[in-house]
Amino acid sequence: MKSQLAAALLLGCLMAAAGCSSSSSSTASPATTAASPATTTASPAPKITARNFQVSTPSGQVSLSLDGQLPPTWPSQFPVPAGAKAAGSGSLGGSSSATLVAAYTTSQPASDAFTFYKDNPKLTISDQKSAGAGARYAGRAKITAPYTGSVTVVSRSGTTYIVIVLTNAPRSSPSAS
């Protein structure tokens, strides 16, 4: 019961503070037939997990899988804050173009990680927006050069997540994780 309450509270905080929501880590399997053909048993509901969640970005709704692996063709030269670690990859809802989604974690406050991107001379940023403070901070911006896409920085469960969406990304060298 405590874990369900904690998951519900986390879900509410994420939706209110950062435009995030949890997603299920698995899908429900079809109903199975028990001993009698007239009796069926539904599968258990999918569990909410901290390893998978969704983030609303300027590029659209992103579903993340936090398995520690970046997309295989992620550009290794893409700037990330010092100490940031690869957290996973994702997909952009409704995207039919060549889109790469990467997630990083950092121990920096979310506002500091967002400032890294706003002030980074290697990137051209537009449409910067941020709200909140501390654990309720969220910042997002469009990336217009040398890449096209967006960066979204949110705080979730005491961790700062950096979600980067690159559209028409250079597909040169994979990142060394």
PDB file of C-alpha atoms in Angstrom:
ATOM      1  CA  MET A   1       0.000   0.000   0.000  1.00  0.00           C
ATOM      2  CA  LYS A   2       2.844   2.402   0.855  1.00  0.00           C
ATOM      3  CA  SER A   3       4.502   1.816  -2.523  1.00  0.00           C
ATOM      4  CA  GLN A   4       1.206   2.500  -4.329  1.00  0.00           C
ATOM      5  CA  LEU A   5       0.731   5.714  -2.353  1.00  0.00           C
ATOM      6  CA  ALA A   6       4.321   6.757  -3.046  1.00  0.00           C
ATOM      7  CA  ALA A   7       3.884   6.031  -6.764  1.00  0.00           C
ATOM      8  CA  ALA A   8       0.638   8.027  -6.865  1.00  0.00           C
ATOM      9  CA  LEU A   9       2.258  10.949  -5.039  1.00  0.00           C
ATOM     10  CA  LEU A  10       5.270  10.832  -7.353  1.00  0.00           C
ATOM     11  CA  LEU A  11       3.012  10.765 -10.392  1.00  0.00           C
ATOM     12  CA  GLY A  12       1.073  13.800  -9.152  1.00  0.00           C
ATOM     13  CA  CYS A  13       4.247  15.764  -8.402  1.00  0.00           C
ATOM     14  CA  LEU A  14       5.730  14.996 -11.790  1.00  0.00           C
ATOM     15  CA  MET A  15       2.629  15.996 -13.685  1.00  0.00           C
ATOM     16  CA  ALA A  16       2.296  19.242 -11.756  1.00  0.00           C
ATOM     17  CA  ALA A  17       5.941  20.282 -11.618  1.00  0.00           C
ATOM     18  CA  ALA A  18       7.565  18.997 -14.775  1.00  0.00           C
ATOM     19  CA  GLY A  19       4.933  17.798 -17.183  1.00  0.00           C
ATOM     20  CA  CYS A  20       5.941  14.186 -16.584  1.00  0.00           C
ATOM     21  CA  SER A  21       3.907  11.086 -15.980  1.00  0.00           C
ATOM     22  CA  SER A  22       4.810   7.523 -15.192  1.00  0.00           C
ATOM     23  CA  SER A  23       4.272   4.830 -17.747  1.00  0.00           C
ATOM     24  CA  SER A  24       3.988   1.137 -17.350  1.00  0.00           C
ATOM     25  CA  SER A  25       7.029  -1.027 -17.775  1.00  0.00           C
ATOM     26  CA  SER A  26       5.081  -3.896 -19.255  1.00  0.00           C
ATOM     27  CA  THR A  27       1.795  -4.473 -20.939  1.00  0.00           C
ATOM     28  CA  ALA A  28      -1.052  -6.512 -19.545  1.00  0.00           C
ATOM     29  CA  SER A  29      -1.261  -9.950 -21.074  1.00  0.00           C
ATOM     30  CA  PRO A  30      -4.556 -11.196 -22.430  1.00  0.00           C
ATOM     31  CA  ALA A  31      -6.994 -12.925 -20.123  1.00  0.00           C
ATOM     32  CA  THR A  32      -6.227 -16.565 -19.502  1.00  0.00           C
ATOM     33  CA  THR A  33      -8.699 -19.395 -19.287  1.00  0.00           C
ATOM     34  CA  ALA A  34      -8.783 -21.322 -16.005  1.00  0.00           C
ATOM     35  CA  ALA A  35      -9.912 -24.968 -15.547  1.00  0.00           C
ATOM     36  CA  SER A  36     -13.494 -24.263 -16.563  1.00  0.00           C
ATOM     37  CA  PRO A  37     -14.063 -22.692 -20.009  1.00  0.00           C
ATOM     38  CA  ALA A  38     -16.600 -20.279 -18.471  1.00  0.00           C
ATOM     39  CA  THR A  39     -14.115 -18.896 -15.920  1.00  0.00           C
ATOM     40  CA  THR A  40     -11.450 -16.378 -16.926  1.00  0.00           C
ATOM     41  CA  THR A  41      -8.849 -14.589 -14.853  1.00  0.00           C
ATOM     42  CA  ALA A  42      -7.476 -11.170 -15.813  1.00  0.00           C
ATOM     43  CA  SER A  43      -3.741 -10.577 -15.651  1.00  0.00           C
ATOM     44  CA  PRO A  44      -2.441  -8.225 -12.954  1.00  0.00           C
ATOM     45  CA  ALA A  45      -2.334  -4.537 -13.838  1.00  0.00           C
ATOM     46  CA  PRO A  46       0.989  -3.163 -15.106  1.00  0.00           C
ATOM     47  CA  LYS A  47       3.274  -1.859 -12.373  1.00  0.00           C
ATOM     48  CA  ILE A  48       4.496   1.722 -12.238  1.00  0.00           C
ATOM     49  CA  THR A  49       8.266   1.810 -12.270  1.00  0.00           C
ATOM     50  CA  ALA A  50      10.929   4.480 -11.851  1.00  0.00           C
ATOM     51  CA  ARG A  51      12.858   2.947 -14.771  1.00  0.00           C
ATOM     52  CA  ASN A  52      10.310   4.071 -17.366  1.00  0.00           C
ATOM     53  CA  PHE A  53       8.486   7.365 -17.563  1.00  0.00           C
ATOM     54  CA  GLN A  54       7.303  10.053 -19.945  1.00  0.00           C
ATOM     55  CA  VAL A  55       8.413  13.668 -20.298  1.00  0.00           C
ATOM     56  CA  SER A  56       6.723  16.445 -22.219  1.00  0.00           C
ATOM     57  CA  THR A  57       9.383  18.211 -24.334  1.00  0.00           C
ATOM     58  CA  PRO A  58       9.230  21.022 -26.905  1.00  0.00           C
ATOM     59  CA  SER A  59       9.569  18.278 -29.531  1.00  0.00           C
ATOM     60  CA  GLY A  60       6.600  16.290 -28.148  1.00  0.00           C
ATOM     61  CA  GLN A  61       5.867  13.535 -25.619  1.00  0.00           C
ATOM     62  CA  VAL A  62       8.919  11.333 -24.989  1.00  0.00           C
ATOM     63  CA  SER A  63       8.783   7.837 -23.484  1.00  0.00           C
ATOM     64  CA  LEU A  64      12.015   6.957 -21.689  1.00  0.00           C
ATOM     65  CA  SER A  65      13.596   3.643 -20.821  1.00  0.00           C
ATOM     66  CA  LEU A  66      16.241   4.123 -18.153  1.00  0.00           C
ATOM     67  CA  ASP A  67      18.482   1.175 -18.936  1.00  0.00           C
ATOM     68  CA  GLY A  68      21.738   3.179 -18.946  1.00  0.00           C
ATOM     69  CA  GLN A  69      22.173   2.873 -22.716  1.00  0.00           C
ATOM     70  CA  LEU A  70      22.202   5.798 -25.151  1.00  0.00           C
ATOM     71  CA  PRO A  71      20.930   5.309 -28.708  1.00  0.00           C
ATOM     72  CA  PRO A  72      23.594   3.430 -30.721  1.00  0.00           C
ATOM     73  CA  THR A  73      24.179   6.378 -33.074  1.00  0.00           C
ATOM     74  CA  TRP A  74      24.141   9.129 -30.429  1.00  0.00           C
ATOM     75  CA  PRO A  75      26.739  11.814 -31.326  1.00  0.00           C
ATOM     76  CA  SER A  76      29.569  11.477 -28.812  1.00  0.00           C
ATOM     77  CA  GLN A  77      30.465  15.166 -29.216  1.00  0.00           C
ATOM     78  CA  PHE A  78      27.060  16.381 -27.954  1.00  0.00           C
ATOM     79  CA  PRO A  79      27.720  18.588 -24.898  1.00  0.00           C
ATOM     80  CA  VAL A  80      26.640  17.331 -21.474  1.00  0.00           C
ATOM     81  CA  PRO A  81      27.430  18.788 -18.041  1.00  0.00           C
ATOM     82  CA  ALA A  82      30.509  17.482 -16.237  1.00  0.00           C
ATOM     83  CA  GLY A  83      29.640  14.382 -14.240  1.00  0.00           C
ATOM     84  CA  ALA A  84      26.436  13.625 -16.188  1.00  0.00           C
ATOM     85  CA  LYS A  85      25.890   9.920 -16.779  1.00  0.00           C
ATOM     86  CA  ALA A  86      24.006   8.119 -19.534  1.00  0.00           C
ATOM     87  CA  ALA A  87      20.630   7.085 -18.122  1.00  0.00           C
ATOM     88  CA  GLY A  88      18.850   5.685 -21.148  1.00  0.00           C
ATOM     89  CA  SER A  89      17.088   6.396 -24.380  1.00  0.00           C
ATOM     90  CA  GLY A  90      13.594   6.874 -25.592  1.00  0.00           C
ATOM     91  CA  SER A  91      11.176   7.494 -28.392  1.00  0.00           C
ATOM     92  CA  LEU A  92       9.232  10.522 -29.494  1.00  0.00           C
ATOM     93  CA  GLY A  93       5.492   9.900 -29.719  1.00  0.00           C
ATOM     94  CA  GLY A  94       4.169  10.092 -33.277  1.00  0.00           C
ATOM     95  CA  SER A  95       7.592  10.695 -34.805  1.00  0.00           C
ATOM     96  CA  SER A  96       8.220   9.196 -38.207  1.00  0.00           C
ATOM     97  CA  SER A  97      11.499  11.048 -38.837  1.00  0.00           C
ATOM     98  CA  ALA A  98      15.042  10.151 -37.830  1.00  0.00           C
ATOM     99  CA  THR A  99      14.832  11.103 -34.161  1.00  0.00           C
ATOM    100  CA  LEU A 100      17.277  10.260 -31.372  1.00  0.00           C
ATOM    101  CA  VAL A 101      16.310  10.589 -27.714  1.00  0.00           C
ATOM    102  CA  ALA A 102      18.865  10.367 -24.906  1.00  0.00           C
ATOM    103  CA  ALA A 103      18.546  10.784 -21.158  1.00  0.00           C
ATOM    104  CA  TYR A 104      21.294  11.671 -18.719  1.00  0.00           C
ATOM    105  CA  THR A 105      21.315  12.024 -14.951  1.00  0.00           C
ATOM    106  CA  THR A 106      23.390  14.439 -12.938  1.00  0.00           C
ATOM    107  CA  SER A 107      23.804  15.309  -9.283  1.00  0.00           C
ATOM    108  CA  GLN A 108      23.621  19.011 -10.191  1.00  0.00           C
ATOM    109  CA  PRO A 109      20.449  20.919  -9.339  1.00  0.00           C
ATOM    110  CA  ALA A 110      18.096  20.985 -12.337  1.00  0.00           C
ATOM    111  CA  SER A 111      18.427  24.775 -12.634  1.00  0.00           C
ATOM    112  CA  ASP A 112      22.241  24.469 -12.947  1.00  0.00           C
ATOM    113  CA  ALA A 113      21.967  21.743 -15.593  1.00  0.00           C
ATOM    114  CA  PHE A 114      19.521  23.893 -17.570  1.00  0.00           C
ATOM    115  CA  THR A 115      21.853  26.904 -17.297  1.00  0.00           C
ATOM    116  CA  PHE A 116      24.603  24.705 -18.792  1.00  0.00           C
ATOM    117  CA  TYR A 117      22.528  24.435 -21.973  1.00  0.00           C
ATOM    118  CA  LYS A 118      21.235  28.016 -22.000  1.00  0.00           C
ATOM    119  CA  ASP A 119      24.791  29.408 -21.735  1.00  0.00           C
ATOM    120  CA  ASN A 120      26.599  26.771 -23.822  1.00  0.00           C
ATOM    121  CA  PRO A 121      28.556  28.399 -26.673  1.00  0.00           C
ATOM    122  CA  LYS A 122      28.510  25.122 -28.663  1.00  0.00           C
ATOM    123  CA  LEU A 123      24.705  25.216 -29.004  1.00  0.00           C
ATOM    124  CA  THR A 124      22.179  27.727 -30.288  1.00  0.00           C
ATOM    125  CA  ILE A 125      19.121  27.658 -28.032  1.00  0.00           C
ATOM    126  CA  SER A 126      15.718  29.327 -28.504  1.00  0.00           C
ATOM    127  CA  ASP A 127      12.304  29.375 -26.810  1.00  0.00           C
ATOM    128  CA  GLN A 128      13.760  28.909 -23.326  1.00  0.00           C
ATOM    129  CA  LYS A 129      11.208  28.282 -20.586  1.00  0.00           C
ATOM    130  CA  SER A 130      11.660  27.317 -16.969  1.00  0.00           C
ATOM    131  CA  ALA A 131       9.505  27.181 -13.860  1.00  0.00           C
ATOM    132  CA  GLY A 132       9.773  26.205 -10.234  1.00  0.00           C
ATOM    133  CA  ALA A 133      12.736  25.809  -7.932  1.00  0.00           C
ATOM    134  CA  GLY A 134      14.684  23.009  -6.303  1.00  0.00           C
ATOM    135  CA  ALA A 135      12.968  19.634  -6.618  1.00  0.00           C
ATOM    136  CA  ARG A 136      10.105  21.272  -8.520  1.00  0.00           C
ATOM    137  CA  TYR A 137      12.232  22.895 -11.226  1.00  0.00           C
ATOM    138  CA  ALA A 138      11.724  22.200 -14.936  1.00  0.00           C
ATOM    139  CA  GLY A 139      13.413  23.889 -17.865  1.00  0.00           C
ATOM    140  CA  ARG A 140      13.136  23.336 -21.583  1.00  0.00           C
ATOM    141  CA  ALA A 141      14.392  24.890 -24.781  1.00  0.00           C
ATOM    142  CA  LYS A 142      14.646  24.238 -28.485  1.00  0.00           C
ATOM    143  CA  ILE A 143      18.054  23.487 -29.968  1.00  0.00           C
ATOM    144  CA  THR A 144      18.506  25.124 -33.371  1.00  0.00           C
ATOM    145  CA  ALA A 145      22.220  24.676 -34.160  1.00  0.00           C
ATOM    146  CA  PRO A 146      24.424  22.755 -34.770  1.00  0.00           C
ATOM    147  CA  TYR A 147      21.701  20.194 -33.990  1.00  0.00           C
ATOM    148  CA  THR A 148      17.949  20.461 -34.290  1.00  0.00           C
ATOM    149  CA  GLY A 149      15.797  19.304 -31.403  1.00  0.00           C
ATOM    150  CA  SER A 150      15.217  20.147 -27.774  1.00  0.00           C
ATOM    151  CA  VAL A 151      16.560  19.823 -24.257  1.00  0.00           C
ATOM    152  CA  THR A 152      14.371  19.329 -21.196  1.00  0.00           C
ATOM    153  CA  VAL A 153      15.712  19.275 -17.637  1.00  0.00           C
ATOM    154  CA  VAL A 154      13.540  18.017 -14.769  1.00  0.00           C
ATOM    155  CA  SER A 155      14.013  16.912 -11.204  1.00  0.00           C
ATOM    156  CA  ARG A 156      12.399  13.601 -10.252  1.00  0.00           C
ATOM    157  CA  SER A 157      12.818  11.689  -6.983  1.00  0.00           C
ATOM    158  CA  GLY A 158      15.886  13.743  -6.044  1.00  0.00           C
ATOM    159  CA  THR A 159      17.631  13.137  -9.370  1.00  0.00           C
ATOM    160  CA  THR A 160      18.107  15.630 -12.187  1.00  0.00           C
ATOM    161  CA  TYR A 161      17.229  14.214 -15.598  1.00  0.00           C
ATOM    162  CA  ILE A 162      18.365  15.773 -18.868  1.00  0.00           C
ATOM    163  CA  VAL A 163      16.290  14.640 -21.845  1.00  0.00           C
ATOM    164  CA  ILE A 164      17.656  15.531 -25.272  1.00  0.00           C
ATOM    165  CA  VAL A 165      15.714  15.018 -28.493  1.00  0.00           C
ATOM    166  CA  LEU A 166      17.659  15.351 -31.740  1.00  0.00           C
ATOM    167  CA  THR A 167      15.851  15.363 -35.062  1.00  0.00           C
ATOM    168  CA  ASN A 168      17.870  14.746 -38.218  1.00  0.00           C
ATOM    169  CA  ALA A 169      20.875  14.163 -35.971  1.00  0.00           C
ATOM    170  CA  PRO A 170      24.306  13.514 -37.426  1.00  0.00           C
ATOM    171  CA  ARG A 171      24.819   9.777 -37.387  1.00  0.00           C
ATOM    172  CA  SER A 172      28.594   9.711 -37.294  1.00  0.00           C
ATOM    173  CA  SER A 173      30.135   8.301 -34.150  1.00  0.00           C
ATOM    174  CA  PRO A 174      28.384   6.387 -31.392  1.00  0.00           C
ATOM    175  CA  SER A 175      28.852   7.633 -27.862  1.00  0.00           C
ATOM    176  CA  ALA A 176      31.169   5.855 -25.492  1.00  0.00           C
ATOM    177  CA  SER A 177      29.105   5.302 -22.361  1.00  0.00           C
TER     178      SER A 177
END
